Short mmCIF file of C-alpha atoms in Angstrom, two decimals:
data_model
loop_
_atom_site.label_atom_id
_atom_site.label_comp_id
_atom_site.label_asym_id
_atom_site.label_seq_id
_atom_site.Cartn_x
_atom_site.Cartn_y
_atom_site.Cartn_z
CA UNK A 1 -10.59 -14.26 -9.85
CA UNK A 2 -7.22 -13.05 -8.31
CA UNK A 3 -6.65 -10.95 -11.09
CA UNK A 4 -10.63 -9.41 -11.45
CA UNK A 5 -10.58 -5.90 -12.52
CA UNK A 6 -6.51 -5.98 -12.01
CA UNK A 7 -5.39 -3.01 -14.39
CA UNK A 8 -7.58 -1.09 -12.98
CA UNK A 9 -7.26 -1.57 -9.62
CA UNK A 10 -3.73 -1.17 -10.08
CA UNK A 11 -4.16 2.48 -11.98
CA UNK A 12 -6.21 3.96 -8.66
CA UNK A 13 -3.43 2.73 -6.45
CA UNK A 14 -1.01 4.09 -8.30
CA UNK A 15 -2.98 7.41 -8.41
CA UNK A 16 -3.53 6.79 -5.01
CA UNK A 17 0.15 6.40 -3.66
CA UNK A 18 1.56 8.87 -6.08
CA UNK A 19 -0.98 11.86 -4.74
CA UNK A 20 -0.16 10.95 -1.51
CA UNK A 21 3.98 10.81 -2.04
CA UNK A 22 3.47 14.10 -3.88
CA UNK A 23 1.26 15.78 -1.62
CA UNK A 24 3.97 14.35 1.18
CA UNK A 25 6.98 15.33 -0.67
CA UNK A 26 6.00 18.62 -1.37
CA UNK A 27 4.53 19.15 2.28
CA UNK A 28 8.18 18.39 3.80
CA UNK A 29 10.15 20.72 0.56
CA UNK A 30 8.40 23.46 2.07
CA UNK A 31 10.40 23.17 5.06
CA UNK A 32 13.92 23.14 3.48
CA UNK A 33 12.77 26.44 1.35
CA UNK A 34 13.17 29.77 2.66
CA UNK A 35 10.25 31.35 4.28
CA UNK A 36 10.94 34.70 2.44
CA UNK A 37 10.35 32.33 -1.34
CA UNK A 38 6.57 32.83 -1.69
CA UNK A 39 6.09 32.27 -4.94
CA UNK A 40 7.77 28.58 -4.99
CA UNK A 41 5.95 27.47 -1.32
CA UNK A 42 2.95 28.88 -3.28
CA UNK A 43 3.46 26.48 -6.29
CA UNK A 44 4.62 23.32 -3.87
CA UNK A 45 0.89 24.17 -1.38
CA UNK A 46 -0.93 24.27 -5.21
CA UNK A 47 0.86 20.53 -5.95
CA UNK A 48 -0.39 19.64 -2.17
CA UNK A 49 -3.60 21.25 -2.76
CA UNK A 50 -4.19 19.19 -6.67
CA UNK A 51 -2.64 15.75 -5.12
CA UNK A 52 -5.34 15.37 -2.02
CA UNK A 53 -8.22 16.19 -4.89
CA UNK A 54 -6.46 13.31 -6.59
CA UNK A 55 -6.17 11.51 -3.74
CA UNK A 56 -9.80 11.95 -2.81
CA UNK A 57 -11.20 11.22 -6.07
CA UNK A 58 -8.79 8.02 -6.04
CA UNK A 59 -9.51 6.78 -2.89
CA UNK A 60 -13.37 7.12 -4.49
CA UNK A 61 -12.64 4.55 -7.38
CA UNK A 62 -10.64 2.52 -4.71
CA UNK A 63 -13.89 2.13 -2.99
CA UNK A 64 -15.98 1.21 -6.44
CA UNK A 65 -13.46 -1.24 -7.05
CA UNK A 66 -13.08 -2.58 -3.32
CA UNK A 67 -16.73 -3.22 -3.28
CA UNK A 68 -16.85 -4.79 -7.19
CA UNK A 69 -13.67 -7.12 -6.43
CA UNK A 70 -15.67 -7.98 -2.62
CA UNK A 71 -19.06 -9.25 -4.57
CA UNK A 72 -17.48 -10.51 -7.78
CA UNK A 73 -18.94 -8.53 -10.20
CA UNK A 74 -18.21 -5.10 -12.05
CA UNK A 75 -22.46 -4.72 -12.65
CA UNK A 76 -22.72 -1.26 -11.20
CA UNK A 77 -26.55 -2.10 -9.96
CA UNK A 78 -25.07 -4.35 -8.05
CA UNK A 79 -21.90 -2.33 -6.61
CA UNK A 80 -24.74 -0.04 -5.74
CA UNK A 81 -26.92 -1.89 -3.78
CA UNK A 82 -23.37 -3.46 -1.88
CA UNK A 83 -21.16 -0.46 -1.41
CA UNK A 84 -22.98 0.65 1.86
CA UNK A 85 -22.19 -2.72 3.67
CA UNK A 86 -18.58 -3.23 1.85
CA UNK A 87 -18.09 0.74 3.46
CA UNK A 88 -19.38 -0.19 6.70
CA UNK A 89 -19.05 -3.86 7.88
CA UNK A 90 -15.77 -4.99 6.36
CA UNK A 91 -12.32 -4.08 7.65
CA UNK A 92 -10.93 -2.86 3.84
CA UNK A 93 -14.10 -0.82 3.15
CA UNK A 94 -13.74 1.27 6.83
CA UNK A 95 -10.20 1.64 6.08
CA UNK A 96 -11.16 2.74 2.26
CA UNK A 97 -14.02 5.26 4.19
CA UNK A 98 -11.67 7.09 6.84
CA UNK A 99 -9.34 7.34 4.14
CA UNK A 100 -11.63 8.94 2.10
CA UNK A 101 -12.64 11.01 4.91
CA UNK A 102 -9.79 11.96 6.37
CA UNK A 103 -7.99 13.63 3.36
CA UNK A 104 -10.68 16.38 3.44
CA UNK A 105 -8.60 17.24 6.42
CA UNK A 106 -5.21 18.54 5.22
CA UNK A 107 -6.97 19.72 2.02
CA UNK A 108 -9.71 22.24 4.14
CA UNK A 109 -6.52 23.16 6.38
CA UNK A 110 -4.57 23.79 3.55
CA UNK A 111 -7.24 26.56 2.19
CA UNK A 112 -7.37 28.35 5.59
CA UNK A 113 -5.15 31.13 5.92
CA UNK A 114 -3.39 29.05 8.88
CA UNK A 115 -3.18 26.52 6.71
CA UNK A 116 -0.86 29.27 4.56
CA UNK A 117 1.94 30.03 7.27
CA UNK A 118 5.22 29.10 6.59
CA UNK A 119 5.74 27.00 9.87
CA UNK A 120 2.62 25.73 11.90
CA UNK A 121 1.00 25.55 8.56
CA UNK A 122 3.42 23.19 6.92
CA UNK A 123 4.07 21.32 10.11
CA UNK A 124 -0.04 21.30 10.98
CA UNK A 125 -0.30 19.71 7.43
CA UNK A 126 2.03 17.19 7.35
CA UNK A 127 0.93 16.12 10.79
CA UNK A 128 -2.25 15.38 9.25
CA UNK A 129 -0.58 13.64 6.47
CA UNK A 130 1.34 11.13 8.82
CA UNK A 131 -1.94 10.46 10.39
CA UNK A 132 -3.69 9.75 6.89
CA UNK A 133 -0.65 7.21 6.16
CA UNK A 134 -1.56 5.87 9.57
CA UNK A 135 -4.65 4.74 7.97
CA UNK A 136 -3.55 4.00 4.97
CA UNK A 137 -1.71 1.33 6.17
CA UNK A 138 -4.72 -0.47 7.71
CA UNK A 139 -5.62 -1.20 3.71
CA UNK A 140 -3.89 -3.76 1.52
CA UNK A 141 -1.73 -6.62 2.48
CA UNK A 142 -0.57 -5.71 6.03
CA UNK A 143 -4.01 -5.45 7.16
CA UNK A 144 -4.62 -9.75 6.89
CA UNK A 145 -3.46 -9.39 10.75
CA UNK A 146 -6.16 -7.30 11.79
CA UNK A 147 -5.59 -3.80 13.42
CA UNK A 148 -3.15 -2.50 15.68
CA UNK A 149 -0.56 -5.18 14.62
CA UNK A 150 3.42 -5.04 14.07
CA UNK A 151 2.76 -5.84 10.43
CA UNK A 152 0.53 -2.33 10.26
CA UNK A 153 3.05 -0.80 12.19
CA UNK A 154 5.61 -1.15 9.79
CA UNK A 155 3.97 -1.35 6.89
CA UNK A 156 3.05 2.73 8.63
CA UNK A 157 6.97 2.94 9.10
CA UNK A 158 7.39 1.79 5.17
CA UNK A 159 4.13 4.48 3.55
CA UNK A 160 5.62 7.14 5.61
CA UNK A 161 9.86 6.31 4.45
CA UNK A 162 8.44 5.55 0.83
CA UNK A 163 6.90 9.25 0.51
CA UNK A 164 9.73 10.97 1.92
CA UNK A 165 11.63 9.00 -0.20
CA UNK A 166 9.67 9.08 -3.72
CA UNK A 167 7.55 12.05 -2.95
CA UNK A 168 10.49 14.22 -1.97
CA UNK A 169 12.53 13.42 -5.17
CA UNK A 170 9.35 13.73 -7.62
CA UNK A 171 8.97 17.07 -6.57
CA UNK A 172 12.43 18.56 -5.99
CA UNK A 173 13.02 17.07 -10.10
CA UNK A 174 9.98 18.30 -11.49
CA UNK A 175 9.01 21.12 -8.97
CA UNK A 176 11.64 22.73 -6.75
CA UNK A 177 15.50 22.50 -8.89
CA UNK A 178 13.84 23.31 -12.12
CA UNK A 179 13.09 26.54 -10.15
CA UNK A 180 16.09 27.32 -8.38
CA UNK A 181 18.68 26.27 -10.97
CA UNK A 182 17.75 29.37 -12.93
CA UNK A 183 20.06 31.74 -10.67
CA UNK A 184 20.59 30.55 -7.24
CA UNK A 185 23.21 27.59 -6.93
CA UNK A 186 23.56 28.24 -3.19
CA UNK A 187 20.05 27.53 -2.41
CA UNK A 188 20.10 24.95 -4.95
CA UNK A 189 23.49 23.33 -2.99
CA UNK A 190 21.35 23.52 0.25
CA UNK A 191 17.73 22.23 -1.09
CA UNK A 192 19.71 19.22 -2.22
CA UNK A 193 21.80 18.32 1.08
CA UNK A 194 18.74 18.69 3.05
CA UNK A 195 17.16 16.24 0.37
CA UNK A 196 20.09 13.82 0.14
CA UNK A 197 20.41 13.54 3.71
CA UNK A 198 16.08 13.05 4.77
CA UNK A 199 16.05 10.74 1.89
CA UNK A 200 19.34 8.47 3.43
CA UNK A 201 17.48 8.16 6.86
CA UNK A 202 13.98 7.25 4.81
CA UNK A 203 15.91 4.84 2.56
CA UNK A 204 17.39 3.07 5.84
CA UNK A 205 13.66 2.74 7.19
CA UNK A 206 12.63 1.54 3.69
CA UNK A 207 15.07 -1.37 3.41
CA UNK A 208 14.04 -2.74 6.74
CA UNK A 209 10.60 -2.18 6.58
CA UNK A 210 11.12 -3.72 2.63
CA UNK A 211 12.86 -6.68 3.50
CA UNK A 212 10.36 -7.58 6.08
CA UNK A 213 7.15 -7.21 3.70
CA UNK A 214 9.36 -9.08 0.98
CA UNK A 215 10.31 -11.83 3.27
CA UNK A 216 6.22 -11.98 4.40
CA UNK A 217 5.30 -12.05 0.82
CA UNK A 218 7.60 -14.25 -0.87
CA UNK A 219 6.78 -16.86 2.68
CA UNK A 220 10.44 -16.87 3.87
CA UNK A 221 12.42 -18.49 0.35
CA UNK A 222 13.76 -16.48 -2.19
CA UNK A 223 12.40 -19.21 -4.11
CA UNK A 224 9.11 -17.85 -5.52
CA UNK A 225 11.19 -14.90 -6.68
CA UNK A 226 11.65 -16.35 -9.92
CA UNK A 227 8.44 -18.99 -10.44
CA UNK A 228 5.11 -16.59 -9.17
CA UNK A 229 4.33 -13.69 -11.06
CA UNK A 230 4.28 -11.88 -7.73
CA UNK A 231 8.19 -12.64 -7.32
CA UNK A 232 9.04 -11.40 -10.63
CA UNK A 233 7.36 -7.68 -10.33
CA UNK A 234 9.16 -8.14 -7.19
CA UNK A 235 12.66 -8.60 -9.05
CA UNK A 236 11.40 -5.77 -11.28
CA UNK A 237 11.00 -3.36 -8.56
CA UNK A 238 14.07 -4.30 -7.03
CA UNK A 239 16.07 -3.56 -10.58
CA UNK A 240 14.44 -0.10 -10.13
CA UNK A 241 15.29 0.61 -6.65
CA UNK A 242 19.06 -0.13 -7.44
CA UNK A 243 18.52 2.30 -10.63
CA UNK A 244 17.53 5.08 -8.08
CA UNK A 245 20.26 4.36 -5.36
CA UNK A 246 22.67 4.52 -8.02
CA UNK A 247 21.35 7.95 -9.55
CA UNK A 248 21.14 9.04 -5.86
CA UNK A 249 24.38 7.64 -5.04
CA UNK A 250 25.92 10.01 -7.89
CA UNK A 251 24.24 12.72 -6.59
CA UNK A 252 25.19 12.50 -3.43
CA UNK A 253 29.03 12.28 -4.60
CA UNK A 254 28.38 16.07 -6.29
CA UNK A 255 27.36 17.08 -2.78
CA UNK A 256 30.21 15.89 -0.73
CA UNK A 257 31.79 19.76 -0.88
CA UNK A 258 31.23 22.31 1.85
CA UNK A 259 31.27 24.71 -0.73
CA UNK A 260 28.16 25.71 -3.65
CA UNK A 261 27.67 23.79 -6.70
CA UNK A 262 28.25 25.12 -10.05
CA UNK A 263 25.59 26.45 -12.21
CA UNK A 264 26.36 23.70 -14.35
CA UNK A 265 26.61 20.96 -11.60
CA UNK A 266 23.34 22.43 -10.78
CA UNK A 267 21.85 21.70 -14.03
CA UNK A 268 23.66 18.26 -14.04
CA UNK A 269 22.32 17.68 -10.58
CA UNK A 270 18.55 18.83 -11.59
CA UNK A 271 18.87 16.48 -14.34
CA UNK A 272 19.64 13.30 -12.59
CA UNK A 273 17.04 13.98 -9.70
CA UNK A 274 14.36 14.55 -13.05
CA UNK A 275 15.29 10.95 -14.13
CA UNK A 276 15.58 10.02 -10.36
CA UNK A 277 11.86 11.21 -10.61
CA UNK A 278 10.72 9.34 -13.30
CA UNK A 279 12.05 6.20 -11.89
CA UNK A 280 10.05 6.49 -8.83
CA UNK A 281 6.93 6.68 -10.45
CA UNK A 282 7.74 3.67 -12.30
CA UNK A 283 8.57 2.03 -8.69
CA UNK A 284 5.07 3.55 -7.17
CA UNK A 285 3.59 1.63 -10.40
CA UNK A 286 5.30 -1.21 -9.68
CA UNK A 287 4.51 -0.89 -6.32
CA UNK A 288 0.61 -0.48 -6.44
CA UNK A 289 0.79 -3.79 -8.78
CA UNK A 290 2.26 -6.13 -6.03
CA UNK A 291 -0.04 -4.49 -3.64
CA UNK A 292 -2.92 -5.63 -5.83
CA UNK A 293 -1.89 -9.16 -6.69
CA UNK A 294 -1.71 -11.96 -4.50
CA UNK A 295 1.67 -12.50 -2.53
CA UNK A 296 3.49 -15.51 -3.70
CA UNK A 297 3.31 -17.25 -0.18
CA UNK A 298 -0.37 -17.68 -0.44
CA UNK A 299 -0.30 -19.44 -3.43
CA UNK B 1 26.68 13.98 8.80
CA UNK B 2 27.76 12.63 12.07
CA UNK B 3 23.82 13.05 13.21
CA UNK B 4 22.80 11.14 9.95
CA UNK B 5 24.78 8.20 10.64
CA UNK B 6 23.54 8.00 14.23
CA UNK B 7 19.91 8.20 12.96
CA UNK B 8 20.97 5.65 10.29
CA UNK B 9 22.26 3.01 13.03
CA UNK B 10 18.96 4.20 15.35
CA UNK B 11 16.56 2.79 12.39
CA UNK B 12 18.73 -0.35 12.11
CA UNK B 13 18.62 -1.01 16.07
CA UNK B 14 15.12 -0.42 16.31
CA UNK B 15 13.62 -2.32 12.70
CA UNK B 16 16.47 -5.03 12.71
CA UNK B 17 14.07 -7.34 14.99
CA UNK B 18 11.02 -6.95 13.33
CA UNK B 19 11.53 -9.53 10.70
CA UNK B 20 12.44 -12.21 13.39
CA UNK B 21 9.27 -11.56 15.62
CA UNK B 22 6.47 -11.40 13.03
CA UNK B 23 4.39 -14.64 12.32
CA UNK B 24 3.59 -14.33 8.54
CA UNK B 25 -0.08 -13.49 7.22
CA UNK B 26 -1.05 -15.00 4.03
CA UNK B 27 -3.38 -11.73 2.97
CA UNK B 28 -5.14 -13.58 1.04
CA UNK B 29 -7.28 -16.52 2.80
CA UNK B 30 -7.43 -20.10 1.41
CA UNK B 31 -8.82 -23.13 2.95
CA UNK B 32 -6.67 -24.74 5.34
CA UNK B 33 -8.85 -27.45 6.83
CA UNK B 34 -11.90 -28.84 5.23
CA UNK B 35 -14.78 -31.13 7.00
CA UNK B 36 -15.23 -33.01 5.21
CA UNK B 37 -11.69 -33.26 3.47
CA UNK B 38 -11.46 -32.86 -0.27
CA UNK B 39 -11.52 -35.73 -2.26
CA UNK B 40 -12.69 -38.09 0.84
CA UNK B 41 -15.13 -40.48 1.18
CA UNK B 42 -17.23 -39.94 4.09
CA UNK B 43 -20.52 -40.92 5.48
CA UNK B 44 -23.75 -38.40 4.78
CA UNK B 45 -22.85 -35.15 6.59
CA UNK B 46 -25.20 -33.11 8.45
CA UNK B 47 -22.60 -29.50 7.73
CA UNK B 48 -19.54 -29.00 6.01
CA UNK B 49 -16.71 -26.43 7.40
CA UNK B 50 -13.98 -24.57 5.61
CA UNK B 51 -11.34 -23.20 7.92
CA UNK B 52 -9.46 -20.37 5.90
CA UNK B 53 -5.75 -19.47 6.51
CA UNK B 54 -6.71 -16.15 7.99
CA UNK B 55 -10.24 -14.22 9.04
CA UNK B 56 -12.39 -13.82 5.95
CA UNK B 57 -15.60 -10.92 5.69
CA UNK B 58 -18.26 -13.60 6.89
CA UNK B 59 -20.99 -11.44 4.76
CA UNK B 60 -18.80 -11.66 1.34
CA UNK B 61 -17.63 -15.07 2.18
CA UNK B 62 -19.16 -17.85 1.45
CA UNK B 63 -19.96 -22.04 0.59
CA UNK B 64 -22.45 -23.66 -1.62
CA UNK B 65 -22.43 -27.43 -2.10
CA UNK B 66 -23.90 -29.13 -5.56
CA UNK B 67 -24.50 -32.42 -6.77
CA UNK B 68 -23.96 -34.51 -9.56
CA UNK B 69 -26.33 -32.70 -11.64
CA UNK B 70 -25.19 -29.05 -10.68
CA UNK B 71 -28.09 -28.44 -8.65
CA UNK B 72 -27.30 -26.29 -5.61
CA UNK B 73 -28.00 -28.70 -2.01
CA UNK B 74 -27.89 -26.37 0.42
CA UNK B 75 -30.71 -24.47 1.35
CA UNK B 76 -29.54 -21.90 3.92
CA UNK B 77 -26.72 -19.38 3.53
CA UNK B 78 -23.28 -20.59 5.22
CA UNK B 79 -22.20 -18.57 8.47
CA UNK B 80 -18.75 -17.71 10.03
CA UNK B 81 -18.90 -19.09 13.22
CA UNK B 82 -19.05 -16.33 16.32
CA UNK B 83 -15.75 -17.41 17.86
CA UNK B 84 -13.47 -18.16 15.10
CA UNK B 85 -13.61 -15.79 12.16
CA UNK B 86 -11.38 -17.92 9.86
CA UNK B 87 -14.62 -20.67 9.55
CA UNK B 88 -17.27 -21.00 7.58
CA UNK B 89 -20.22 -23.41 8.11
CA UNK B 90 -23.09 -24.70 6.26
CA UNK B 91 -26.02 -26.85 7.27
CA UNK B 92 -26.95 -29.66 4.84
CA UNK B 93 -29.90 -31.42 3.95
CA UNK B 94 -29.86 -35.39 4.23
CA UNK B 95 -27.38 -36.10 1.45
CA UNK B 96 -27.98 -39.41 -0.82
CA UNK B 97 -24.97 -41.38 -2.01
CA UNK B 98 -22.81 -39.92 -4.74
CA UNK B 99 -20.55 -37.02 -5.44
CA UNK B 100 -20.72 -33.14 -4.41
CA UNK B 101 -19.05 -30.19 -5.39
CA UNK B 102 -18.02 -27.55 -2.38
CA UNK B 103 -17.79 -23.73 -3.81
CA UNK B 104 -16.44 -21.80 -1.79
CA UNK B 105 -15.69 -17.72 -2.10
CA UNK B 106 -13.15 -15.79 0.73
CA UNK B 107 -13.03 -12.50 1.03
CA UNK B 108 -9.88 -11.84 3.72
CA UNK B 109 -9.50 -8.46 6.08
CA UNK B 110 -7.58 -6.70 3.33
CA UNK B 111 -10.46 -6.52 1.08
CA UNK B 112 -8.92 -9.37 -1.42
CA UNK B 113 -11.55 -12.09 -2.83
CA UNK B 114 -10.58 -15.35 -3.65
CA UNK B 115 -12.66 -18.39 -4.90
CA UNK B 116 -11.89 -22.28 -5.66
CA UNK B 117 -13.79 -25.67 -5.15
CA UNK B 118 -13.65 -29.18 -4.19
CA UNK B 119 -15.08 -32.46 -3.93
CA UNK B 120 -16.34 -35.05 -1.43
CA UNK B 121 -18.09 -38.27 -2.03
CA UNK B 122 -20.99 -39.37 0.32
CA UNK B 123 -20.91 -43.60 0.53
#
């Protein structure tokens, strides 16, 4: 029963934190671009815009699934005739609910023509944004507490550190240096500090905030690291967080300069961040799975 | 650089005692105390109680007790009780001598669902 409707519980968390590191990422990018380079804020708002529909629609199956997994059974008559009370009386379904309802939020501000500005818009947005991983954290694992509880608190501390972190790198490797490599190495040079520095803060919140849910999870002994199937996709995502320190550790050596990369650092640099990119989606995969089985110290 | 490194130590200063202060939640609840206990032999009980490891959803949670034969005993629904959200109750008919199987289904704060069972013998 643990593992009832697993894979796909697991896919709509993975949609579900991806959209939401995207929609992050490219939310703070904006800020490190220049306000005079419409045409790329234009592209990151679209990747915003297309991550909260995901979101939304994600957050939608996460409720389908929330109530099937709460009454045992995948008969959609049934889910039906449940959803309302899973929705309203338990603690998971009103966290699912203002989830659902609060992403309408950033994604109505972001159509507004305030929503458009190059300042109060972005910072308006991703204001909204910390409070929707606010509530996010009242789902999953850290909410067996209750509300209002150091465990939600950091578990807040570890969403918001994890999409800097992930959400900022998909989309400067797949969105933002693709762009700017073309012809401009010196804003290429300065997208990339700004992005090696916000992500070495983030990664210092997520190791703390990491070792703590680890050390909840795994009941204090590094024991069940190797005999629960929890511990292992554990060790798994642990192999791929050293893979992207490593390719951000390299990265960060081709920065060191005061002075502008090469155009064919730049491409070098694009590159690594691209596979840097991948990687994190394999860790937000890896992620969503431990999220949705149970934690080695309750078995 | 200099700011980054402050920031760095900041986020140390402030997470480092988290870890230390934090009782552990299991996130997913199991039963920690069972009345009667499993496997025991006991005399007729008038209720059995399942207290979980954490709060469960008291209207997705739930116990069912069967006999020998597989036929279902109880004829009420269990209930969480009002001040402690981690038990679950049930009333039982008189129970005759002889073996019964306790089902019993959690469904903790974070939405998980677990279910197991156990046995008690009535002398």
């Amino acid at each position: 029963m643990d593992n009832f409707l697993l894979l796909p519980r697991v896919f709509a968390s993975t949609v579900s934190d991806s959209a939401f590191a995207i929609a992050f990422g490219s939310t703070v990018a904006c800020l490190w671009l220049n306000t005079e380079d419409r045409a790329l804020r234009s592209r990151l708002r679209t990747v915003t815009i297309s991550c909260l529909i995901a979101l939304i629609f994600a957050v939608g199956a996460q409720m389908l699934l929330q109530t099937a997994t709460m009454i045992g059974s995948a008969d959609l008559s049934s889910i039906r005739s449940q959803i309302s009370s899973v929705l309203t009386e338990t603690h998971a379904g009103r966290a699912l609910l203002s989830e659902f309802c609060w992403t309408f939020l950033p994604l109505i501000l972001l159509l507004t023509r305030f929503g458009r500005q190059a300042r109060a818009g972005v910072w308006s947005t991703l204001t909204l944004l910390v409070f929707l991983a606010g509530i996010r954290s009242a789902t999953g694992h850290a909410a067996g507490d209750g509300d209002f509880t150091l465990s939600e608190f950091l578990q807040f501390i570890h969403l918001v550190s994890t999409a800097i972190w992930s959400g900022c790198v998909i989309v400067a490797g797949l969105v933002v240096l693709p762009a700017l490599i073309q012809d401009r190495a010196h804003e290429t040079t300065s997208f990339t500090q700004r992005l090696s520095r916000t992500v070495t803060v983030a990664l210092a919140l997520i190791v703390l905030s990491g070792l703590y849910k680890a050390y909840r999870g795994l009941g204090g002994s590094i024991a069940p690291l190797t005999r629960t199937q929890w511990g292992e996709v554990l060790d798994l995502k642990l192999v791929l967080i050293a893979i992207a320190l490593t390719l951000g550790a390299v990265n960060r050596r081709m920065l060191r300069g005061e002075n502008s990369l090469s155009s064919q650092e730049c491409t070098r640099l694009a590159t690594i961040v691209r596979i840097e990119a991948g990687v994190m989606l394999l860790i937000l995969t890896v992620s969503a799975w431990l999220a949705n089985s149970p934690p080695a110290n309750s078995l | 650089m200099k700011f980054t490194r402050l920031r760095f130590v900041a986020a140390v200063l402030i997470g480092a005692p988290f870890p230390m202060v934090t009782p552990f939640a299991m996130a997913h609840a199991r039963p920690k105390v069972m009345v009667p206990a499993a496997d025991s032999t006991v005399a007729a009980p008038t209720s059995i109680s399942v207290t979980f490891t954490e709060s469960v959803e008291g209207k997705f949670s739930s116990l069912t007790v069967t006999n020998e034969q597989g036929k279902k005993i109880n004829t009420v629904a269990s209930s969480q009780l009002a001040n402690d959200p981690k038990t679950l109750t049930l009333a039982l008919p008189p129970l005759a001598p002889g073996a019964y199987l306790v089902q019993w289904i959690s469904v903790a704060a974070d939405g998980h669902r677990m279910e197991g069972e156990y046995r008690f013998t009535v002398k």
